């Protein structure tokens, strides 16, 4: 089993804002995307199309998924995280999030907009239905940078 | 025979289908999308599509969830 001491995920402030603004733009529906990088550090955000757009579900377009994963491979990037929004609920993985967590090596990043003025971002590892909170570090953020599971002001 | 699987060279049985490739790797077909030579294959055809030497196969698990 990996991660006795779970590795966190690090994103630059610009990438973090790109992710949050993409998710906010699709509210009240859920939105989703891929975080690519190296060694747990995000270097590229890929906003993806949610082909099941409702306030309580997301499903990435498989065709886009193929395109992005191949591009990442070509550029030497790994799958660091998969992000999505919870427009009106807490940023904790739902039953469906856990059932469809097929990439245990990737962080699950959830941004809650239940308080639209103060989106709350959290990161987890989900391995065989076990959910472990991990640090989400956004250096230079207006929140508590460097601490685990940032709660950040709206960008 | 040799195929490329997610960018890695892999051996697979002559006459293998997508269905047998998944089965040999204990992958549930309903959890993945499959592309062969840049064309997505419908799940209902996994047992009909035979792989050939040098084919480029991409397997991706679905990415989904919800609140």
XYZ file of N, CA and C in Angstrom:
666
model
N 0.857 -1.199 0.000
C 0.000 0.000 0.000
C 0.893 1.249 0.000
N 0.581 2.202 -0.855
C 1.408 3.382 -0.911
C 0.988 4.386 0.162
N 1.909 5.286 0.454
C 1.585 6.456 1.240
C 1.276 6.187 2.703
N 2.240 5.645 3.423
C 2.099 5.631 4.877
C 2.040 7.080 5.364
N 2.906 7.916 4.747
C 2.840 9.353 5.005
C 2.459 9.992 3.670
N 1.185 10.251 3.464
C 0.714 10.650 2.134
C 1.404 11.900 1.618
N 1.816 11.807 0.355
C 2.411 12.971 -0.280
C 1.328 13.966 -0.616
N 1.689 15.212 -0.509
C 0.733 16.256 -0.839
C 0.831 16.635 -2.300
N 0.170 17.718 -2.616
C 0.155 18.231 -3.977
C 0.425 19.726 -3.893
N 1.247 20.208 -4.810
C 1.599 21.621 -4.798
C 1.187 22.255 -6.115
N 0.549 23.420 -6.015
C 0.128 24.151 -7.210
C 0.558 25.600 -7.077
N 1.017 26.180 -8.163
C 1.265 27.613 -8.164
C -0.055 28.361 -8.063
N 0.027 29.597 -7.603
C -1.192 30.386 -7.415
C -1.942 30.576 -8.737
N -1.192 30.751 -9.817
C -1.836 30.954 -11.118
C -2.620 29.695 -11.536
N -2.023 28.532 -11.342
C -2.711 27.280 -11.673
C -3.934 27.101 -10.779
N -3.771 27.434 -9.517
C -4.883 27.296 -8.582
C -6.054 28.178 -9.017
N -5.736 29.412 -9.372
C -6.803 30.336 -9.809
C -7.454 29.850 -11.093
N -6.636 29.316 -12.005
C -7.193 28.799 -13.263
C -8.195 27.686 -12.976
N -7.827 26.798 -12.056
C -8.723 25.692 -11.692
C -10.015 26.227 -11.071
N -9.886 27.120 -10.103
C -11.076 27.633 -9.402
C -11.985 28.389 -10.363
N -11.395 29.206 -11.234
C -12.228 29.992 -12.157
C -12.921 29.095 -13.182
N -12.247 28.042 -13.603
C -12.895 27.094 -14.516
C -14.107 26.470 -13.832
N -13.937 26.053 -12.591
C -15.037 25.403 -11.875
C -16.170 26.391 -11.622
N -15.800 27.611 -11.224
C -16.815 28.623 -10.917
C -17.654 28.954 -12.154
N -17.009 28.951 -13.308
C -17.692 29.333 -14.547
C -18.820 28.368 -14.899
N -18.752 27.152 -14.379
C -19.765 26.147 -14.723
C -20.816 25.963 -13.644
N -20.692 26.681 -12.539
C -21.699 26.584 -11.481
C -23.051 27.028 -12.044
N -24.175 26.428 -11.653
C -24.305 25.512 -10.518
C -24.002 24.055 -10.852
N -23.548 23.790 -12.097
C -23.188 22.412 -12.410
C -21.768 22.098 -11.950
N -21.489 20.831 -11.821
C -20.124 20.426 -11.520
C -19.264 20.597 -12.763
N -17.985 20.801 -12.535
C -17.010 20.846 -13.625
C -15.788 20.056 -13.167
N -14.874 19.807 -14.118
C -13.786 18.880 -13.796
C -12.565 19.161 -14.654
N -11.442 18.611 -14.233
C -10.235 18.776 -15.019
C -9.102 17.906 -14.512
N -8.002 18.001 -15.208
C -6.820 17.181 -14.920
C -5.661 18.103 -14.537
N -4.916 17.677 -13.515
C -3.723 18.401 -13.088
C -2.498 17.565 -13.457
N -1.651 18.131 -14.293
C -0.473 17.397 -14.762
C 0.781 18.039 -14.212
N 1.785 17.208 -13.974
C 3.021 17.780 -13.449
C 4.082 16.739 -13.218
N 4.949 17.075 -12.273
C 6.057 16.170 -11.931
C 6.239 16.175 -10.423
N 6.472 14.994 -9.865
C 6.788 14.866 -8.440
C 5.783 15.591 -7.546
N 4.523 15.455 -7.873
C 3.488 16.047 -7.024
C 3.295 17.538 -7.205
N 4.018 18.127 -8.144
C 3.882 19.568 -8.385
C 3.164 19.799 -9.708
N 2.095 20.561 -9.662
C 1.295 20.819 -10.861
C 1.998 21.839 -11.747
N 2.172 21.481 -13.014
C 2.733 22.464 -13.944
C 1.733 22.828 -15.044
N 0.644 22.051 -15.123
C -0.345 22.369 -16.163
C -1.735 21.951 -15.714
N -2.692 22.838 -15.957
C -4.102 22.560 -15.659
C -4.818 22.310 -16.970
N -5.535 21.201 -17.051
C -6.332 20.894 -18.239
C -7.807 20.928 -17.867
N -8.503 22.024 -18.139
C -9.958 22.011 -17.936
C -10.577 21.006 -18.917
N -11.466 20.172 -18.429
C -12.052 19.123 -19.266
C -13.559 19.345 -19.396
N -14.132 18.735 -20.419
C -15.571 18.828 -20.623
C -16.286 17.799 -19.765
N -17.272 18.270 -19.010
C -18.131 17.363 -18.247
C -19.288 16.951 -19.152
N -19.301 15.691 -19.548
C -20.353 15.236 -20.471
C -21.617 14.824 -19.719
N -21.606 14.992 -18.409
C -22.778 14.670 -17.582
C -23.048 15.867 -16.666
N -23.251 17.043 -17.255
C -23.261 18.261 -16.436
C -24.539 18.451 -15.624
N -24.450 18.147 -14.362
C -25.532 18.410 -13.412
C -24.888 18.988 -12.159
N -25.689 19.475 -11.205
C -25.103 20.005 -9.957
C -24.506 18.921 -9.073
N -24.669 17.659 -9.445
C -24.208 16.594 -8.547
C -23.448 15.476 -9.283
N -22.955 15.751 -10.498
C -22.188 14.693 -11.154
C -21.241 15.269 -12.196
N -20.186 14.506 -12.426
C -19.302 14.828 -13.550
C -18.780 13.539 -14.159
N -18.492 13.639 -15.428
C -17.938 12.513 -16.167
C -17.129 13.120 -17.314
N -15.825 12.870 -17.298
C -14.998 13.507 -18.324
C -15.227 12.897 -19.693
N -15.135 13.747 -20.700
C -15.248 13.301 -22.087
C -14.067 12.363 -22.388
N -14.337 11.072 -22.670
C -13.230 10.131 -22.904
C -12.325 10.541 -24.064
N -12.902 11.137 -25.085
C -12.091 11.535 -26.234
C -11.061 12.596 -25.818
N -11.516 13.558 -25.031
C -10.591 14.576 -24.524
C -9.558 13.956 -23.600
N -10.016 12.991 -22.815
C -9.111 12.308 -21.893
C -7.944 11.666 -22.657
N -8.264 10.986 -23.757
C -7.211 10.362 -24.560
C -6.240 11.428 -25.074
N -6.796 12.507 -25.592
C -5.950 13.560 -26.152
C -5.006 14.126 -25.099
N -5.574 14.414 -23.930
C -4.764 15.027 -22.868
C -3.718 14.057 -22.329
N -4.109 12.821 -22.103
C -3.155 11.865 -21.537
C -1.997 11.616 -22.501
N -2.303 11.608 -23.798
C -1.221 11.401 -24.769
C -0.305 12.627 -24.822
N -0.914 13.802 -24.736
C -0.105 15.027 -24.744
C 0.796 15.081 -23.509
N 0.232 14.701 -22.360
C 1.037 14.678 -21.130
C 2.223 13.738 -21.274
N 1.956 12.576 -21.840
C 3.030 11.593 -22.001
C 4.134 12.159 -22.901
N 3.708 12.817 -23.975
C 4.672 13.396 -24.912
C 5.538 14.453 -24.232
N 4.926 15.176 -23.282
C 5.660 16.253 -22.605
C 6.332 15.791 -21.316
N 6.260 14.495 -21.040
C 6.918 13.976 -19.840
C 6.224 14.347 -18.552
N 4.931 14.596 -18.621
C 4.167 14.963 -17.421
C 3.371 13.769 -16.913
N 3.178 13.746 -15.604
C 2.397 12.677 -14.980
C 1.038 13.220 -14.545
N 0.153 12.270 -14.271
C -1.152 12.634 -13.719
C -0.954 12.912 -12.225
N -0.998 14.183 -11.864
C -0.791 14.564 -10.459
C -2.122 14.600 -9.716
N -3.173 15.046 -10.402
C -4.460 15.144 -9.720
C -5.619 15.221 -10.686
N -6.791 14.927 -10.136
C -8.054 15.067 -10.867
C -8.909 15.989 -10.021
N -9.383 17.086 -10.618
C -10.152 18.037 -9.804
C -11.595 18.120 -10.275
N -12.466 18.451 -9.342
C -13.853 18.743 -9.698
C -14.475 19.598 -8.611
N -15.653 20.108 -8.900
C -16.329 20.997 -7.947
C -17.470 20.275 -7.249
N -17.742 20.734 -6.056
C -18.992 20.428 -5.357
C -19.698 21.772 -5.199
N -20.637 22.055 -6.097
C -21.217 23.400 -6.110
C -21.924 23.792 -4.814
N -22.515 22.843 -4.127
C -23.322 23.230 -2.956
C -23.058 22.381 -1.722
N -22.068 21.512 -1.805
C -21.816 20.626 -0.664
C -20.357 20.727 -0.222
N -20.051 20.010 0.845
C -18.704 20.085 1.413
C -17.660 19.499 0.452
N -16.411 19.912 0.610
C -15.364 19.373 -0.272
C -14.829 18.037 0.241
N -15.719 17.075 0.342
C -15.310 15.739 0.790
C -15.779 14.726 -0.256
N -14.964 13.710 -0.562
C -15.350 12.754 -1.616
C -16.664 12.045 -1.311
N -17.550 12.070 -2.292
C -18.847 11.409 -2.157
C -18.683 9.911 -2.407
N -19.773 9.183 -2.202
C -19.760 7.749 -2.530
C -19.341 7.531 -3.990
N -19.919 8.357 -4.881
C -19.609 8.215 -6.309
C -18.150 8.576 -6.594
N -17.640 9.593 -5.913
C -16.226 9.949 -6.088
C -15.331 8.773 -5.708
N -15.697 8.094 -4.636
C -14.862 6.970 -4.175
C -15.000 5.773 -5.116
N -16.230 5.536 -5.586
C -16.447 4.392 -6.485
C -15.692 4.543 -7.801
N -15.519 5.787 -8.239
C -14.889 6.014 -9.545
C -13.447 6.524 -9.414
N -12.840 6.266 -8.278
C -11.445 6.695 -8.072
C -10.514 5.597 -8.586
N -10.277 5.585 -9.882
C -9.489 4.519 -10.505
C -8.002 4.854 -10.612
N -7.629 6.053 -10.201
C -6.224 6.446 -10.300
C -5.684 6.767 -8.908
N -5.316 5.727 -8.139
C -4.890 5.967 -6.757
C -3.627 6.807 -6.648
N -2.845 6.856 -7.728
C -1.619 7.651 -7.675
C -1.898 9.150 -7.803
N -3.101 9.485 -8.230
C -3.453 10.891 -8.440
C -4.228 11.424 -7.239
N -3.975 12.672 -6.908
C -4.754 13.323 -5.852
C -6.158 13.625 -6.373
N -7.128 13.509 -5.492
C -8.481 13.977 -5.797
C -8.617 15.359 -5.173
N -8.802 16.364 -6.014
C -8.930 17.733 -5.514
C -10.375 18.170 -5.700
N -10.993 18.615 -4.618
C -12.390 19.038 -4.658
C -12.471 20.487 -4.191
N -13.180 21.289 -4.970
C -13.397 22.680 -4.586
C -14.887 22.858 -4.321
N -15.204 23.251 -3.098
C -16.598 23.484 -2.720
C -16.949 24.954 -2.904
N -18.137 25.182 -3.469
C -18.646 26.545 -3.639
C -19.885 26.763 -2.792
N -20.007 26.017 -1.701
C -21.218 26.220 -0.876
C -21.234 27.642 -0.325
N -20.040 28.219 -0.098
C -19.950 29.658 0.127
C -19.268 30.232 -1.105
N -20.066 30.748 -2.058
C -19.480 31.154 -3.340
C -18.398 32.222 -3.194
N -18.473 32.995 -2.145
C -17.465 34.041 -1.955
C -16.158 33.506 -1.410
N -16.198 32.288 -0.907
C -14.981 31.723 -0.316
C -14.877 30.228 -0.655
N -14.510 29.933 -1.915
C -14.382 28.522 -2.294
C -13.361 27.820 -1.405
N -13.666 26.567 -1.128
C -12.821 25.803 -0.207
C -12.244 24.604 -0.956
N -10.926 24.537 -1.043
C -10.260 23.477 -1.806
C -9.628 22.478 -0.852
N -9.812 21.214 -1.158
C -9.210 20.150 -0.347
C -8.665 19.064 -1.264
N -7.673 18.359 -0.768
C -7.071 17.286 -1.564
C -7.039 15.992 -0.763
N -7.159 14.890 -1.497
C -7.210 13.567 -0.862
C -6.494 12.548 -1.744
N -6.056 11.471 -1.090
C -5.741 10.249 -1.833
C -6.876 9.279 -1.552
N -7.339 8.613 -2.605
C -8.375 7.589 -2.431
C -7.800 6.285 -2.952
N -7.558 5.368 -2.046
C -6.975 4.071 -2.405
C -7.875 2.977 -1.849
N -8.433 2.195 -2.764
C -9.316 1.096 -2.375
C -10.382 1.566 -1.374
N -11.031 2.644 -1.711
C -12.144 3.210 -0.954
C -11.705 3.903 0.347
N -10.396 3.926 0.585
C -9.921 4.610 1.802
C -9.553 6.053 1.434
N -10.153 6.996 2.116
C -9.938 8.411 1.818
C -8.958 8.994 2.835
N -7.860 9.553 2.324
C -6.866 10.167 3.216
C -6.659 11.623 2.805
N -6.951 12.558 3.694
C -6.660 13.961 3.364
C -5.159 14.155 3.185
N -4.782 14.942 2.210
C -3.363 15.241 1.979
C -3.202 16.758 1.868
N -1.983 17.226 2.104
C -1.771 18.677 1.992
C -1.967 19.178 0.565
N -2.623 20.311 0.461
C -2.727 21.036 -0.809
C -2.003 22.357 -0.584
N -0.849 22.464 -1.176
C 0.010 23.617 -0.900
C -0.029 24.570 -2.088
N -0.367 25.817 -1.798
C -0.421 26.847 -2.842
C 0.458 28.004 -2.378
N 1.755 27.948 -2.703
C 2.641 29.014 -2.245
C 2.160 30.375 -2.739
N 2.201 31.343 -1.856
C 1.814 32.701 -2.229
C 0.325 32.929 -2.227
N -0.448 31.951 -1.731
C -1.894 32.114 -1.733
C -2.316 33.064 -0.620
N -3.508 33.657 -0.749
C -3.992 34.519 0.323
C -4.456 33.716 1.535
N -4.456 32.403 1.416
C -4.846 31.560 2.548
C -3.638 31.205 3.371
N -3.688 30.045 3.978
C -2.615 29.645 4.866
C -1.626 28.782 4.106
N -0.849 29.410 3.258
C 0.060 28.666 2.391
C 0.979 27.784 3.212
N 1.192 26.599 2.713
C 2.104 25.689 3.374
C 1.408 24.775 4.365
N 0.223 25.130 4.776
C -0.509 24.253 5.668
C -1.313 23.281 4.827
N -1.739 22.233 5.455
C -2.495 21.271 4.680
C -3.924 21.759 4.455
N -4.475 21.321 3.314
C -5.872 21.563 2.992
C -6.282 23.031 3.134
N -5.742 23.804 2.244
C -6.008 25.234 2.254
C -7.488 25.575 2.209
N -7.876 26.567 2.931
C -9.166 27.198 2.695
C -8.833 28.585 2.177
N -9.150 28.817 0.946
C -8.646 30.024 0.295
C -9.774 30.984 -0.038
N -9.436 32.230 0.000
C -10.390 33.239 -0.436
C -10.592 33.126 -1.935
N -11.691 33.695 -2.395
C -11.923 33.707 -3.845
C -10.785 34.433 -4.523
N -10.355 33.887 -5.643
C -9.223 34.497 -6.352
C -9.661 35.769 -7.033
N 2.930 -11.332 -30.241
C 3.158 -10.155 -31.076
C 3.340 -8.941 -30.173
N 3.877 -7.886 -30.765
C 4.127 -6.674 -29.995
C 3.080 -5.613 -30.339
N 2.610 -4.975 -29.291
C 1.741 -3.816 -29.480
C 2.291 -2.692 -28.601
N 1.762 -1.515 -28.798
C 2.064 -0.415 -27.888
C 0.834 -0.226 -27.008
N 1.043 -0.297 -25.690
C -0.069 -0.131 -24.753
C 0.223 1.083 -23.880
N -0.576 2.105 -24.025
C -0.339 3.379 -23.333
C 1.113 3.839 -23.489
N 1.619 3.673 -24.698
C 2.961 4.164 -25.011
C 4.085 3.208 -24.683
N 3.774 2.074 -24.055
C 4.808 1.093 -23.694
C 4.695 -0.120 -24.614
N 5.843 -0.649 -25.028
C 5.834 -1.877 -25.820
C 5.410 -3.040 -24.934
N 4.462 -3.821 -25.425
C 3.966 -4.965 -24.645
C 3.775 -6.142 -25.591
N 3.917 -7.327 -25.037
C 3.597 -8.495 -25.848
C 2.154 -8.879 -25.581
N 1.503 -9.389 -26.604
C 0.180 -9.972 -26.376
C -0.009 -11.144 -27.344
N -0.943 -11.995 -26.995
C -1.132 -13.225 -27.767
C -1.556 -12.907 -29.198
N -1.060 -13.716 -30.126
C -1.556 -13.592 -31.495
C -3.064 -13.829 -31.487
N -3.780 -13.038 -32.233
C -5.229 -13.203 -32.298
C -5.974 -12.591 -31.131
N -5.248 -11.886 -30.273
C -5.908 -11.282 -29.098
C -6.950 -10.262 -29.543
N -8.004 -10.178 -28.770
C -8.996 -9.122 -28.969
C -8.843 -8.119 -27.834
N -9.549 -7.015 -27.953
C -9.530 -6.055 -26.842
C -10.077 -6.730 -25.587
N -11.137 -7.513 -25.751
C -11.732 -8.190 -24.588
C -10.722 -9.100 -23.904
N -9.956 -9.862 -24.684
C -8.990 -10.781 -24.054
C -7.831 -10.015 -23.438
N -7.438 -8.917 -24.075
C -6.380 -8.075 -23.502
C -6.795 -7.565 -22.116
N -8.031 -7.101 -22.013
C -8.524 -6.593 -20.728
C -8.616 -7.721 -19.706
N -9.135 -8.847 -20.168
C -9.307 -9.980 -19.257
C -7.956 -10.430 -18.693
N -6.940 -10.494 -19.558
C -5.609 -10.913 -19.101
C -5.010 -9.961 -18.087
N -5.479 -8.741 -18.102
C -4.967 -7.752 -17.153
C -5.954 -7.466 -16.030
N -6.967 -8.300 -15.917
C -7.981 -8.159 -14.851
C -8.604 -6.765 -14.831
N -8.879 -6.259 -16.020
C -9.501 -4.938 -16.127
C -10.956 -5.117 -16.527
N -11.855 -4.523 -15.759
C -13.284 -4.638 -16.079
C -13.612 -3.729 -17.258
N -14.164 -4.297 -18.321
C -14.404 -3.508 -19.541
C -15.315 -2.308 -19.323
N -16.212 -2.408 -18.355
C -17.161 -1.305 -18.145
C -16.523 -0.111 -17.445
N -15.238 -0.252 -17.061
C -14.563 0.833 -16.343
C -13.565 1.601 -17.209
N -13.434 1.191 -18.471
C -12.393 1.806 -19.301
C -12.926 2.253 -20.665
N -12.205 3.193 -21.223
C -12.354 3.531 -22.642
C -11.125 2.981 -23.350
N -11.320 2.531 -24.586
C -10.219 1.933 -25.345
C -10.133 2.595 -26.715
N -8.914 2.916 -27.063
C -8.648 3.494 -28.378
C -7.626 2.599 -29.068
N -7.856 2.281 -30.321
C -6.875 1.531 -31.109
C -6.518 2.377 -32.326
N -5.243 2.681 -32.439
C -4.737 3.502 -33.552
C -5.566 4.779 -33.698
N -5.741 5.452 -32.557
C -6.404 6.763 -32.486
C -7.907 6.738 -32.743
N -8.509 5.570 -32.749
C -9.964 5.482 -32.912
C -10.581 4.808 -31.689
N -11.554 5.483 -31.078
C -12.218 4.903 -29.910
C -13.078 3.718 -30.355
N -12.992 2.635 -29.600
C -13.751 1.421 -29.916
C -14.946 1.332 -28.967
N -16.119 1.137 -29.528
C -17.324 0.975 -28.703
C -17.187 -0.276 -27.845
N -17.684 -0.178 -26.610
C -17.513 -1.301 -25.678
C -18.121 -2.596 -26.223
N -19.225 -2.491 -26.933
C -19.891 -3.671 -27.467
C -19.076 -4.418 -28.511
N -17.978 -3.795 -28.973
C -17.151 -4.428 -30.005
C -15.821 -4.950 -29.459
N -15.647 -4.899 -28.134
C -14.354 -5.307 -27.568
C -13.996 -6.753 -27.917
N -15.011 -7.614 -28.033
C -14.689 -9.019 -28.327
C -14.612 -9.283 -29.836
N -14.852 -8.254 -30.632
C -14.786 -8.435 -32.091
C -13.524 -7.835 -32.697
N -12.952 -6.860 -32.019
C -11.797 -6.172 -32.600
C -10.517 -6.941 -32.276
N -9.913 -7.497 -33.306
C -8.657 -8.240 -33.126
C -7.485 -7.285 -33.264
N -6.533 -7.466 -32.364
C -5.346 -6.614 -32.401
C -4.334 -7.194 -33.380
N -3.558 -6.292 -33.959
C -2.541 -6.717 -34.915
C -1.179 -6.195 -34.486
N -0.169 -6.861 -34.988
C 1.216 -6.465 -34.712
C 1.381 -4.949 -34.921
N 1.972 -4.300 -33.921
C 2.268 -2.875 -34.057
C 1.125 -1.937 -33.728
N -0.050 -2.492 -33.374
C -1.176 -1.617 -33.031
C -0.823 -0.742 -31.819
N -1.378 0.454 -31.846
C -1.211 1.366 -30.718
C -2.518 1.391 -29.938
N -2.479 0.833 -28.736
C -3.694 0.709 -27.915
C -3.575 1.645 -26.716
N -4.632 2.392 -26.467
C -4.692 3.261 -25.291
C -5.851 2.796 -24.422
N -5.559 2.613 -23.136
C -6.599 2.238 -22.163
C -6.693 3.340 -21.135
N -7.877 3.827 -20.891
C -8.044 4.835 -19.853
C -9.224 4.478 -18.973
N -9.007 4.567 -17.678
C -10.140 4.422 -16.778
C -10.981 5.686 -16.840
N -12.266 5.513 -16.597
C -13.151 6.675 -16.571
C -12.732 7.606 -15.423
N -12.964 8.864 -15.655
C -12.775 9.852 -14.591
C -14.132 10.496 -14.361
N -14.692 10.227 -13.211
C -16.012 10.770 -12.916
C -16.283 10.748 -11.435
N -17.443 11.284 -11.073
C -17.834 11.309 -9.670
C -18.995 12.273 -9.508
N -19.137 12.758 -8.301
C -20.233 13.693 -8.091
C -20.492 13.933 -6.629
N -21.168 15.037 -6.361
C -21.431 15.427 -4.967
C -22.460 14.506 -4.345
